[in-house]
Short mmCIF file of C-alpha atoms in Angstrom, two decimals:
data_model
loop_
_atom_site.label_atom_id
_atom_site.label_comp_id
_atom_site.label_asym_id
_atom_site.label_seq_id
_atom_site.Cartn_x
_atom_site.Cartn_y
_atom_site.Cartn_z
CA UNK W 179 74.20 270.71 167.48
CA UNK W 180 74.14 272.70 164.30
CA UNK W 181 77.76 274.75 163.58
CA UNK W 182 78.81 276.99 160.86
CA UNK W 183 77.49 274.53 158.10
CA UNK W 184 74.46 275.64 159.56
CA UNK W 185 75.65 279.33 159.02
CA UNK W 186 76.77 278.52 155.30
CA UNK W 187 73.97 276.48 154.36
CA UNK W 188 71.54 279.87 155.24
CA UNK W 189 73.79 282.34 153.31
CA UNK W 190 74.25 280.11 150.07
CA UNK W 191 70.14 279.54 150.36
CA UNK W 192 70.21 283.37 149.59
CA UNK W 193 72.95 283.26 147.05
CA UNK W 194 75.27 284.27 149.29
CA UNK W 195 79.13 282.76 148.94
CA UNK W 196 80.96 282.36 151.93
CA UNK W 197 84.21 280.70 153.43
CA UNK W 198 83.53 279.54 156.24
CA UNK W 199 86.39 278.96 157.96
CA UNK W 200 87.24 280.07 161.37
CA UNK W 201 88.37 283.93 161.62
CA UNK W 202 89.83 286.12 164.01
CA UNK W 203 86.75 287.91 164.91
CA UNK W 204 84.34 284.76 165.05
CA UNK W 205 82.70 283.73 168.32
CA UNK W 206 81.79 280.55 169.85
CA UNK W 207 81.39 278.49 173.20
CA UNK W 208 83.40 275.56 174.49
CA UNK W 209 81.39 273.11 173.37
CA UNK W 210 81.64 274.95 169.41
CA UNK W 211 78.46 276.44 169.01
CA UNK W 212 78.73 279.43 166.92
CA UNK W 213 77.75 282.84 168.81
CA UNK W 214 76.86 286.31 167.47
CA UNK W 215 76.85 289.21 169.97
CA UNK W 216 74.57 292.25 169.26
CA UNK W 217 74.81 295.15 171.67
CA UNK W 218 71.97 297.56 172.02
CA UNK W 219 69.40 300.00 173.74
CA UNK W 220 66.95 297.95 174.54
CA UNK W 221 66.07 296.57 177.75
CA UNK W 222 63.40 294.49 179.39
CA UNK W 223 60.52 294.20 177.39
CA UNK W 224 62.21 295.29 174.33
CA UNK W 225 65.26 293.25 174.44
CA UNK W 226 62.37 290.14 175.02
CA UNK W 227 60.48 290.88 171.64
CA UNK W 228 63.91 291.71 170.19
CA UNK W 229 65.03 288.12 171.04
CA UNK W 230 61.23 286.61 170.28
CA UNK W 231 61.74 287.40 166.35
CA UNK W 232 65.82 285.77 166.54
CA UNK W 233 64.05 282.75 168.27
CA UNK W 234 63.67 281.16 164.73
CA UNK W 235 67.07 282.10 163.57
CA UNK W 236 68.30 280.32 166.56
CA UNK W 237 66.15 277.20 166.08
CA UNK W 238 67.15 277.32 161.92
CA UNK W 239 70.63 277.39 162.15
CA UNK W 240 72.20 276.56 165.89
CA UNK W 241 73.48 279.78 165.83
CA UNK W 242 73.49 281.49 169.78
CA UNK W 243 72.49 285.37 169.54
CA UNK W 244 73.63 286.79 172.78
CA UNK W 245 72.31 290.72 173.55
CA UNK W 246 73.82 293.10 175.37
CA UNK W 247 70.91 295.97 176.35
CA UNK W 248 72.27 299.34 177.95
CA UNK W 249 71.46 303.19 178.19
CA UNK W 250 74.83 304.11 178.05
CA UNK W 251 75.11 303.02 174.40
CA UNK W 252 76.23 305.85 172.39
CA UNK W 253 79.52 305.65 174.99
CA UNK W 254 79.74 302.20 175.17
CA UNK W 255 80.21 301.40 171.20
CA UNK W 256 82.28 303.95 170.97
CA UNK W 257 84.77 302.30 174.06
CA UNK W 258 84.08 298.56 172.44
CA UNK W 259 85.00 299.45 168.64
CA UNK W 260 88.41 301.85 169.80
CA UNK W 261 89.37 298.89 171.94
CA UNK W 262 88.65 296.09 169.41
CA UNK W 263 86.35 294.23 170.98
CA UNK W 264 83.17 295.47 168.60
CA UNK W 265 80.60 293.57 169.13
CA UNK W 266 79.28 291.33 166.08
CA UNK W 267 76.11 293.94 165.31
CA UNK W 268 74.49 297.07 167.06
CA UNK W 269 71.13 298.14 167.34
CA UNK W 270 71.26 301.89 166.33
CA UNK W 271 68.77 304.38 167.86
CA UNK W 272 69.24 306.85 165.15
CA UNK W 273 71.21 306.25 161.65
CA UNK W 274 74.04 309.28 162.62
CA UNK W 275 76.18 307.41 165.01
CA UNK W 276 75.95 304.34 162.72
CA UNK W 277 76.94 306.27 159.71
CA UNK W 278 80.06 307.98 161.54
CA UNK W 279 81.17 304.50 161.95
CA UNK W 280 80.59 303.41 158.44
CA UNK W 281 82.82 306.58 157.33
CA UNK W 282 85.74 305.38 159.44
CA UNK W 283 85.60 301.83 157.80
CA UNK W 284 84.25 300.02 161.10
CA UNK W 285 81.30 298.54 159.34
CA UNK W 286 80.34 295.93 156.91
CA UNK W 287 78.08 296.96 153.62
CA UNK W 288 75.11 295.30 152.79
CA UNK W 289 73.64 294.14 149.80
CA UNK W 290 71.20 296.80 149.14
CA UNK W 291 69.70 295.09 145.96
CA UNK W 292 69.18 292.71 147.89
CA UNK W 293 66.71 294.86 150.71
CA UNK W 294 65.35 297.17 147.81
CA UNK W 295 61.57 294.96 148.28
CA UNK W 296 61.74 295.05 151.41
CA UNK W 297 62.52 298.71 152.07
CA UNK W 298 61.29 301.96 150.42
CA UNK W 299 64.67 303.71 148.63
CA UNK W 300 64.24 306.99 151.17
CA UNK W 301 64.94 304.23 154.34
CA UNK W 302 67.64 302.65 152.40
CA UNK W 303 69.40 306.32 151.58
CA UNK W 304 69.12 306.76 155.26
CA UNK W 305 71.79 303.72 156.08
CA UNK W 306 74.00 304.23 153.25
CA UNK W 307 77.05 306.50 152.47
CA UNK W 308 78.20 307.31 149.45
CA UNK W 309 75.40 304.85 147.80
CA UNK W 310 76.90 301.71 149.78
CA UNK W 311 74.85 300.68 152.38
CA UNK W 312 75.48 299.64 155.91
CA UNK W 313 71.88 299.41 158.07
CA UNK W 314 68.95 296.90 158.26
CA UNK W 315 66.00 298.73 159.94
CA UNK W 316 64.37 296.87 162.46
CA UNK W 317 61.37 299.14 163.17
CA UNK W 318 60.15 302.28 162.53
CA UNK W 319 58.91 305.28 165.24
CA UNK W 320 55.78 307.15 163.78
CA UNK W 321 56.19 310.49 165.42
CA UNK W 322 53.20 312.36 163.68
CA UNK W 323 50.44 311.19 165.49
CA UNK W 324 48.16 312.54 167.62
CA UNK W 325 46.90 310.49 170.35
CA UNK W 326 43.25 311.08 171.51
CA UNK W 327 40.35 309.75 173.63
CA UNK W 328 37.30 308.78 171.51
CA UNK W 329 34.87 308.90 174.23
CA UNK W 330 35.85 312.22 175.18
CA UNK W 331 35.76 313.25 171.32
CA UNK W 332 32.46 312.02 171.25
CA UNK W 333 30.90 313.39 174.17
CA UNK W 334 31.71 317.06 173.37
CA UNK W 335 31.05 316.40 170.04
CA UNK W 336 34.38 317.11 168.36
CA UNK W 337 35.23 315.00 164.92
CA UNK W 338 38.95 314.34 163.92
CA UNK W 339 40.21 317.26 161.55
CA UNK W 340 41.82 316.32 158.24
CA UNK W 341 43.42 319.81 157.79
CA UNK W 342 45.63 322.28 159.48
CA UNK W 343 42.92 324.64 159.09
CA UNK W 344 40.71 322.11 160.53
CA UNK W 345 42.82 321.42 163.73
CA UNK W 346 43.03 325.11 164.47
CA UNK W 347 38.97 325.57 163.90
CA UNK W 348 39.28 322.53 166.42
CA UNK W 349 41.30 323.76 169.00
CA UNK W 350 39.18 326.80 168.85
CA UNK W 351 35.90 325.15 169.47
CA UNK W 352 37.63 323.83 172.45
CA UNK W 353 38.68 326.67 174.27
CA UNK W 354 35.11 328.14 173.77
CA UNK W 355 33.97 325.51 175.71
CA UNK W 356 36.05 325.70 178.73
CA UNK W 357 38.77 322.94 177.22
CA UNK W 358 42.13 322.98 177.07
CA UNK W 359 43.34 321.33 173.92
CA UNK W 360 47.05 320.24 174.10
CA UNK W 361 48.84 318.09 176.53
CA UNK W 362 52.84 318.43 175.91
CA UNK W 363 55.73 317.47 178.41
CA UNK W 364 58.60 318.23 176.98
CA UNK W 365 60.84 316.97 180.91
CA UNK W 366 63.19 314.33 179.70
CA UNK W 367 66.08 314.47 182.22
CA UNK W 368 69.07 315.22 180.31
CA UNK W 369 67.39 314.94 177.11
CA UNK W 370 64.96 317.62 178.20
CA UNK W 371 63.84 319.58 175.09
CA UNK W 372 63.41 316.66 172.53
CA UNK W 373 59.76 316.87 172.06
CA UNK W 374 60.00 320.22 171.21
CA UNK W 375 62.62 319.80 168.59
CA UNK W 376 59.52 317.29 167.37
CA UNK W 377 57.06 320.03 167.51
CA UNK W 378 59.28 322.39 165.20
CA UNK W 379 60.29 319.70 162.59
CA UNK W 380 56.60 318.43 161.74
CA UNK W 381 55.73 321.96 161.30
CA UNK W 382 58.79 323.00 158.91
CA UNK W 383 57.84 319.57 156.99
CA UNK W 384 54.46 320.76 156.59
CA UNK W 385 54.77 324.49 155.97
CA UNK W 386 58.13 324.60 153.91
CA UNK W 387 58.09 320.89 152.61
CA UNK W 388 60.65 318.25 151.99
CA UNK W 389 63.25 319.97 150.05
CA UNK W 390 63.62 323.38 152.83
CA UNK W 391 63.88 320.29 155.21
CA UNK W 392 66.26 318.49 154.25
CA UNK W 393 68.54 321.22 153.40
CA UNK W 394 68.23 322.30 156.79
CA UNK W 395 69.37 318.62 158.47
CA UNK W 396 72.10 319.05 156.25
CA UNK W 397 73.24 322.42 157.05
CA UNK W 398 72.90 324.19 153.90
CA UNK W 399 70.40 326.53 154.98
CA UNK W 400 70.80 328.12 158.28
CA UNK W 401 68.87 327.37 161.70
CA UNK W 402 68.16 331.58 161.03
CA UNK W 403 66.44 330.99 157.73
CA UNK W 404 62.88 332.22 157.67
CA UNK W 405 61.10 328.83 156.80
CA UNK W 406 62.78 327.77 160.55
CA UNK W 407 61.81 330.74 162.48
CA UNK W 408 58.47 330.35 160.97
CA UNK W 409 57.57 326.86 161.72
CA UNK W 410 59.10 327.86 165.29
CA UNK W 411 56.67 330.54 165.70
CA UNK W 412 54.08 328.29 164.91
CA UNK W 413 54.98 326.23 167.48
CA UNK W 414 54.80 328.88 169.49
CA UNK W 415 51.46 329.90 168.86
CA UNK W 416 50.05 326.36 170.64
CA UNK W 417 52.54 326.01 173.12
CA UNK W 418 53.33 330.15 174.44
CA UNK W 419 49.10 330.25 175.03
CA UNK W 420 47.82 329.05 178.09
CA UNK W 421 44.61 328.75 176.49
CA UNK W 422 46.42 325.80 174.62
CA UNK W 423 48.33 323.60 176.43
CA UNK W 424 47.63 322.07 180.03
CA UNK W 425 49.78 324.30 182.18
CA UNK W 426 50.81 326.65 180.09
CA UNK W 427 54.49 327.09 178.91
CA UNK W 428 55.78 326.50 182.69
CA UNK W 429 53.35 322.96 182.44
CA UNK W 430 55.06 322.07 178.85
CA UNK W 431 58.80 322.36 180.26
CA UNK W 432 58.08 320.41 183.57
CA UNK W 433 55.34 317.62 183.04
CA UNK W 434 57.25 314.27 181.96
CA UNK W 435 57.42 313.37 178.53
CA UNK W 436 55.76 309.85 180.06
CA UNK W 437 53.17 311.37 181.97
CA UNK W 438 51.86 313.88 179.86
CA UNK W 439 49.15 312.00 177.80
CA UNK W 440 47.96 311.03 181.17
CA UNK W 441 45.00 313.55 181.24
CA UNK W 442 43.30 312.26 178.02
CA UNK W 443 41.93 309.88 179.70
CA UNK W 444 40.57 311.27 183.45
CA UNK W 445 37.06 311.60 183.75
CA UNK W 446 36.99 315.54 183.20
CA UNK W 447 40.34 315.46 180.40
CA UNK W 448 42.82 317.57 181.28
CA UNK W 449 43.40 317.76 177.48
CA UNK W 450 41.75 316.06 174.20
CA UNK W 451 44.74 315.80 171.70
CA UNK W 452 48.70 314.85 172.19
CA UNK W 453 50.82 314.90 169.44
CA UNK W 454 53.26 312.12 170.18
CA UNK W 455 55.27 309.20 168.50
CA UNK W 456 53.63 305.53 168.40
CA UNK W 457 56.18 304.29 171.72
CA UNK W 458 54.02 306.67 173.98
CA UNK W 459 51.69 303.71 173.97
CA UNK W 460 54.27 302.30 176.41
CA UNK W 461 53.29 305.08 179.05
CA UNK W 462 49.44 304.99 178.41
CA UNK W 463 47.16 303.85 181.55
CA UNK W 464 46.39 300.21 181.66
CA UNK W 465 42.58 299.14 180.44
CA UNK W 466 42.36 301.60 177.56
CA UNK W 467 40.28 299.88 174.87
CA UNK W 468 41.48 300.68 171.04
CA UNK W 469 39.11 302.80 169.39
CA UNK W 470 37.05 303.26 172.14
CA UNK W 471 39.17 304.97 174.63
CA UNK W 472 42.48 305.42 172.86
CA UNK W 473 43.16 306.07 169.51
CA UNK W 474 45.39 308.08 166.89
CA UNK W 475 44.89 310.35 163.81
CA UNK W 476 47.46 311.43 161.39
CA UNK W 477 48.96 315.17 162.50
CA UNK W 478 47.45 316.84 159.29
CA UNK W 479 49.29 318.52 156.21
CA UNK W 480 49.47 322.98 156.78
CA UNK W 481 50.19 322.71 152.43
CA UNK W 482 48.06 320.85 150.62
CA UNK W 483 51.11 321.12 148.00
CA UNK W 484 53.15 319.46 150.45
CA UNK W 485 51.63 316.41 150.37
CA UNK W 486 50.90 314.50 153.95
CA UNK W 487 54.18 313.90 155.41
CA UNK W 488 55.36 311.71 158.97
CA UNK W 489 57.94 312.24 160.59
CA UNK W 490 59.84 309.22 161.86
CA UNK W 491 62.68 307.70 163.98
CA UNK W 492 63.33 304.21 164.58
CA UNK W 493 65.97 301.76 165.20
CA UNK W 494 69.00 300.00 162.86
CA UNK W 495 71.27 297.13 162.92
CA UNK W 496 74.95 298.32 161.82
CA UNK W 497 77.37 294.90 161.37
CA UNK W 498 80.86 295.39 162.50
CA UNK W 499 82.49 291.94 162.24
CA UNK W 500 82.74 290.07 158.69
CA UNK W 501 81.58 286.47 159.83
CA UNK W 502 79.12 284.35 158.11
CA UNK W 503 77.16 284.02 161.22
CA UNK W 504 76.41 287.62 161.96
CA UNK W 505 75.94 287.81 158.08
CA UNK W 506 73.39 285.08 157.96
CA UNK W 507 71.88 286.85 161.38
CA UNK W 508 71.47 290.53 159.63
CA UNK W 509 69.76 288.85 156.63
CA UNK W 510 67.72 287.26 159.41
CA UNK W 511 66.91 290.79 160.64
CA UNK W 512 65.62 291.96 157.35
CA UNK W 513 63.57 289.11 156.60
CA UNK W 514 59.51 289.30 156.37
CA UNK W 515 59.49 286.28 158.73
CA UNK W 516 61.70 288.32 161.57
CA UNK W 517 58.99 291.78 160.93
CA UNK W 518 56.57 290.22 161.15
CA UNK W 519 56.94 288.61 163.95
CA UNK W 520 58.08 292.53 165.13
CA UNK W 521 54.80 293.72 163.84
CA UNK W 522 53.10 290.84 166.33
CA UNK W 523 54.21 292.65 169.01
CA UNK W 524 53.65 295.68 168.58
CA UNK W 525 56.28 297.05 166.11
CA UNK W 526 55.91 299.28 163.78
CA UNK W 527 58.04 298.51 160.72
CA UNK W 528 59.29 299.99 157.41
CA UNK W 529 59.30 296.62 155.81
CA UNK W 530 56.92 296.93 152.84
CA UNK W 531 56.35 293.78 152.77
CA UNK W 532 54.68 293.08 156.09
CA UNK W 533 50.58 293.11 156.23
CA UNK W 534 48.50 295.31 158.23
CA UNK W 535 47.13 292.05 159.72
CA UNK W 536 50.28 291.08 161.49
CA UNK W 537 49.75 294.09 164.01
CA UNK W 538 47.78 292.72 167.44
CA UNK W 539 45.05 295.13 167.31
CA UNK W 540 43.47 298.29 165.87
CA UNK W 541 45.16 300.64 167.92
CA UNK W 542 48.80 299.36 166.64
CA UNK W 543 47.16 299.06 162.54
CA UNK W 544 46.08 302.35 162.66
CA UNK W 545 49.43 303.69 163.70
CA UNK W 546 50.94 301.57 160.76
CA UNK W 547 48.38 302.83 158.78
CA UNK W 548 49.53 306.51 158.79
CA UNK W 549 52.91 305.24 157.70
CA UNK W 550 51.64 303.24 154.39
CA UNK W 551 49.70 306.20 153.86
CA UNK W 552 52.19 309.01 153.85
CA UNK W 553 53.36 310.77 150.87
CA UNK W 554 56.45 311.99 152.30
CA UNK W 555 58.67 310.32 155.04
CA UNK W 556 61.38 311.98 156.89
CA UNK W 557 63.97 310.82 159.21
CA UNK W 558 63.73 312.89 162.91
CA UNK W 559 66.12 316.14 161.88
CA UNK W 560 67.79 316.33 165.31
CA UNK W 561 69.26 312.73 165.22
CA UNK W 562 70.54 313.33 161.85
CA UNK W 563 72.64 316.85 163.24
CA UNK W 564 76.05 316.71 164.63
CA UNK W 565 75.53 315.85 168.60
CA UNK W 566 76.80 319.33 169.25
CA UNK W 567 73.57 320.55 168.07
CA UNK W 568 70.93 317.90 167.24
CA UNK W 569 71.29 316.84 170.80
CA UNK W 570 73.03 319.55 171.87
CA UNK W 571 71.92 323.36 171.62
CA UNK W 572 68.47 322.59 169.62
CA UNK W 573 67.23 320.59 173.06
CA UNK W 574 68.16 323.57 174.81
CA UNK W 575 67.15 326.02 173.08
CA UNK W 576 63.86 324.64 172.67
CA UNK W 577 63.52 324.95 176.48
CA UNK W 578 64.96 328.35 176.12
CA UNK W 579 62.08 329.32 173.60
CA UNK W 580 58.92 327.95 175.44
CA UNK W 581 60.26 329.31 178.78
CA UNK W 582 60.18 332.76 176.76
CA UNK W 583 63.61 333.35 174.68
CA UNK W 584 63.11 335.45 171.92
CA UNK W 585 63.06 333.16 168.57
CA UNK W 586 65.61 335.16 167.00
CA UNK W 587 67.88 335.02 170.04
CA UNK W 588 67.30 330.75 170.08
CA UNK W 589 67.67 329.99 166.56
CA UNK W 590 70.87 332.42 166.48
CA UNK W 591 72.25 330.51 169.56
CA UNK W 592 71.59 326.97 167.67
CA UNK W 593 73.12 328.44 164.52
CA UNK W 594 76.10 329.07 166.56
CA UNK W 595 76.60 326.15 168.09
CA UNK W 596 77.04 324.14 164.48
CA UNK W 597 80.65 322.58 164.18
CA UNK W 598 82.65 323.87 161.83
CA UNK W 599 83.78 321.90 158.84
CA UNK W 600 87.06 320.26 159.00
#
């Protein structure tokens, strides 16, 4: 049974130097095997294609991963690290939470020269603070798609638009001829409000560009600025018209997040485009066939000058105890080998190094595709915002909006709500 010269053998292979003598925060079973403990969100099948890609770790180095998958997460780390009993790593579902722990000293860096071929610098800036960095990114979230039924397309003789301009010409033709063009269910349970918060930050990326939004994640323009209460407007012109959106407003707020791209695919749609990130494929109906019946287009650029931007999310590892075994494992996690094994199952990652070919099929290439092919990339603006807010207020107030708050009266709300600096 392989032990920590296992451990040390993997980290000086990468030119790594290590002691590797027991510590305080190492773990290990009776019989001396060494153990790293990762605690996550993940469940079911996500915590099996999580563990599918450590499989070869594992079988490398005799090194036990055991996960911990729960939907309490954001409380639970918080309870493990203040009682010291972190776990060895943490799957992050946004960078924020990860980052607050980094500023209090929880975390261990990485060696970002290390990652800097295997990551773009914008996903690297995301993990780091104050240019040390302290993620891995397991996969990325490609929110600006939108998810339609080719069959459908073709039938009524609609062709995929490459423009803003194009889209609304689109949408247009379609309520001409007696369809309705957008499915959106925005119903999340207590995270009701989310996909709207989606909505308005792929339209401020597109209208006012990268710079407007990234001062506004940081707070140094104002939720009241005109480029916000713009792109919110927009927003409202597809989702405040019945005409629009399956169900109008009242259909928006109360359909399921899960169910809504349901009606793409009836006999008679309910709907021909949804504008949703690539782990709605999770909710689709069974027997879809890619490219046939199901398939995805970019959400297109409003500015040409803009460039074509995606919006993302995705997940990150964060390392809290200095051992060479959770070391080794978080290089593991940043390999090609470990991605691409991700990509096999339907993953989409941020590794640049990864082929289109390791995705399973078109359907999961094509969503991949609008990632390699993106000019600008930006992180999900509400899971980069203080909780109080991000969310907080903006979920709400989203809900607020399409039920038929004023936009002045929501964005001055959200504005409100922002926690002052200490």
């Amino acid at each position: 049974m392989a032990n920590k010269a296992a451990c040390c053998f993997l980290l000086c292979a990468a030119g790594l130097t290590v002691a590797c003598q027991p510590s305080g925060d190492s773990t290990g079973t009776s019989d001396g095997t060494e153990t790293v403990t990762i605690l996550g969100t993940l469940t079911g099948n996500g915590e099996e294609k999580l563990m599918a890609a450590i499989a070869p770790f594992t079988e490398a180095t005799g090194i036990e991963v055991v996960y911990e998958g729960t939907d309490a997460f954001t409380t639970l780390i918080s309870v493990r690290v203040d009682s010291g009993d972190a776990p060895d790593i943490a799957l992050f579902p946004q960078p924020g939470l990860m980052l607050d722990f980094a500023q209090q000293g929880d975390l261990v860096p990485q060696p970002r020269a290390d990652l800097e071929d295997a990551y773009a610098p914008y996903w690297l800036d995301l993990a780091s603070v104050n240019d040390e960095l302290y993620g891995v990114w397991m996969r990325a979230d490609v929110k600006s798609l939108v998810w339609y039924n080719p069959q459908a397309f073709a039938a009524a003789g609609y062709t995929i638009p490459l423009t803003w301009d194009g889209l609304e010409v689109l949408t247009e033709q379609m309520i001409t001829n007696g369809h309705t063009p957008w499915c959106i269910g925005m119903e999340s349970g207590a995270a009701t409000g989310w996909v709207g918060t989606d909505w308005l930050e792929e339209i401020l990326l597109r209208q006012a560009g990268p710079e407007i939004y990234d001062q506004w994640v940081a707070h140094e323009i104002p939720f009241t600025h005109p480029a916000i209460a713009q792109a919110l407007n927009t927003f409202g012109e597809i989702v405040r018209n019945p005409a629009q959106v399956q169900g109008g407003a009242t259909g928006a707020i109360s359909i399921p997040f899960g169910d809504s791209p349901q009606a793409l695919f009836t006999e008679s749609p309910g709907c021909y485009l949804h504008r949703q990130a690539s782990f709605i494929s999770d909710f689709l109906p069974s027997g879809l066939v890619p490219e046939e019946t199901v398939d995805v287009f970019a959400l297109p650029p409003i500015q040409p000058s803009q460039g074509n931007p995606v919006l993302v999310g995705g997940i990150v590892y964060g390392q809290f105890n200095d051992t060479p075994a959770a070391t080794a494992l978080m290089q593991h996690l940043a390999s090609v080998e470990a991605h691409t094994l991700w990509a096999g199952e339907g993953y989409i990652t941020p590794h640049q190094q990864v082929s289109l070919d390791a995705y399973p099929d078109v359907l999961t290439r094509n969503q991949a595709a609008v990632l390699q092919e993106a000019d600008v990339i930006r992180f999900d603006g509400s899971d980069l915002m203080p909780g109080a807010v991000g969310t907080g207020t903006f979920w709400t107030g989203m809900v607020d909006y399409v039920g038929g708050t004023e936009a002045e009266a929501v964005l001055n709300e959200i504005e409100a709500s922002w926690p002052e600096a200490q």
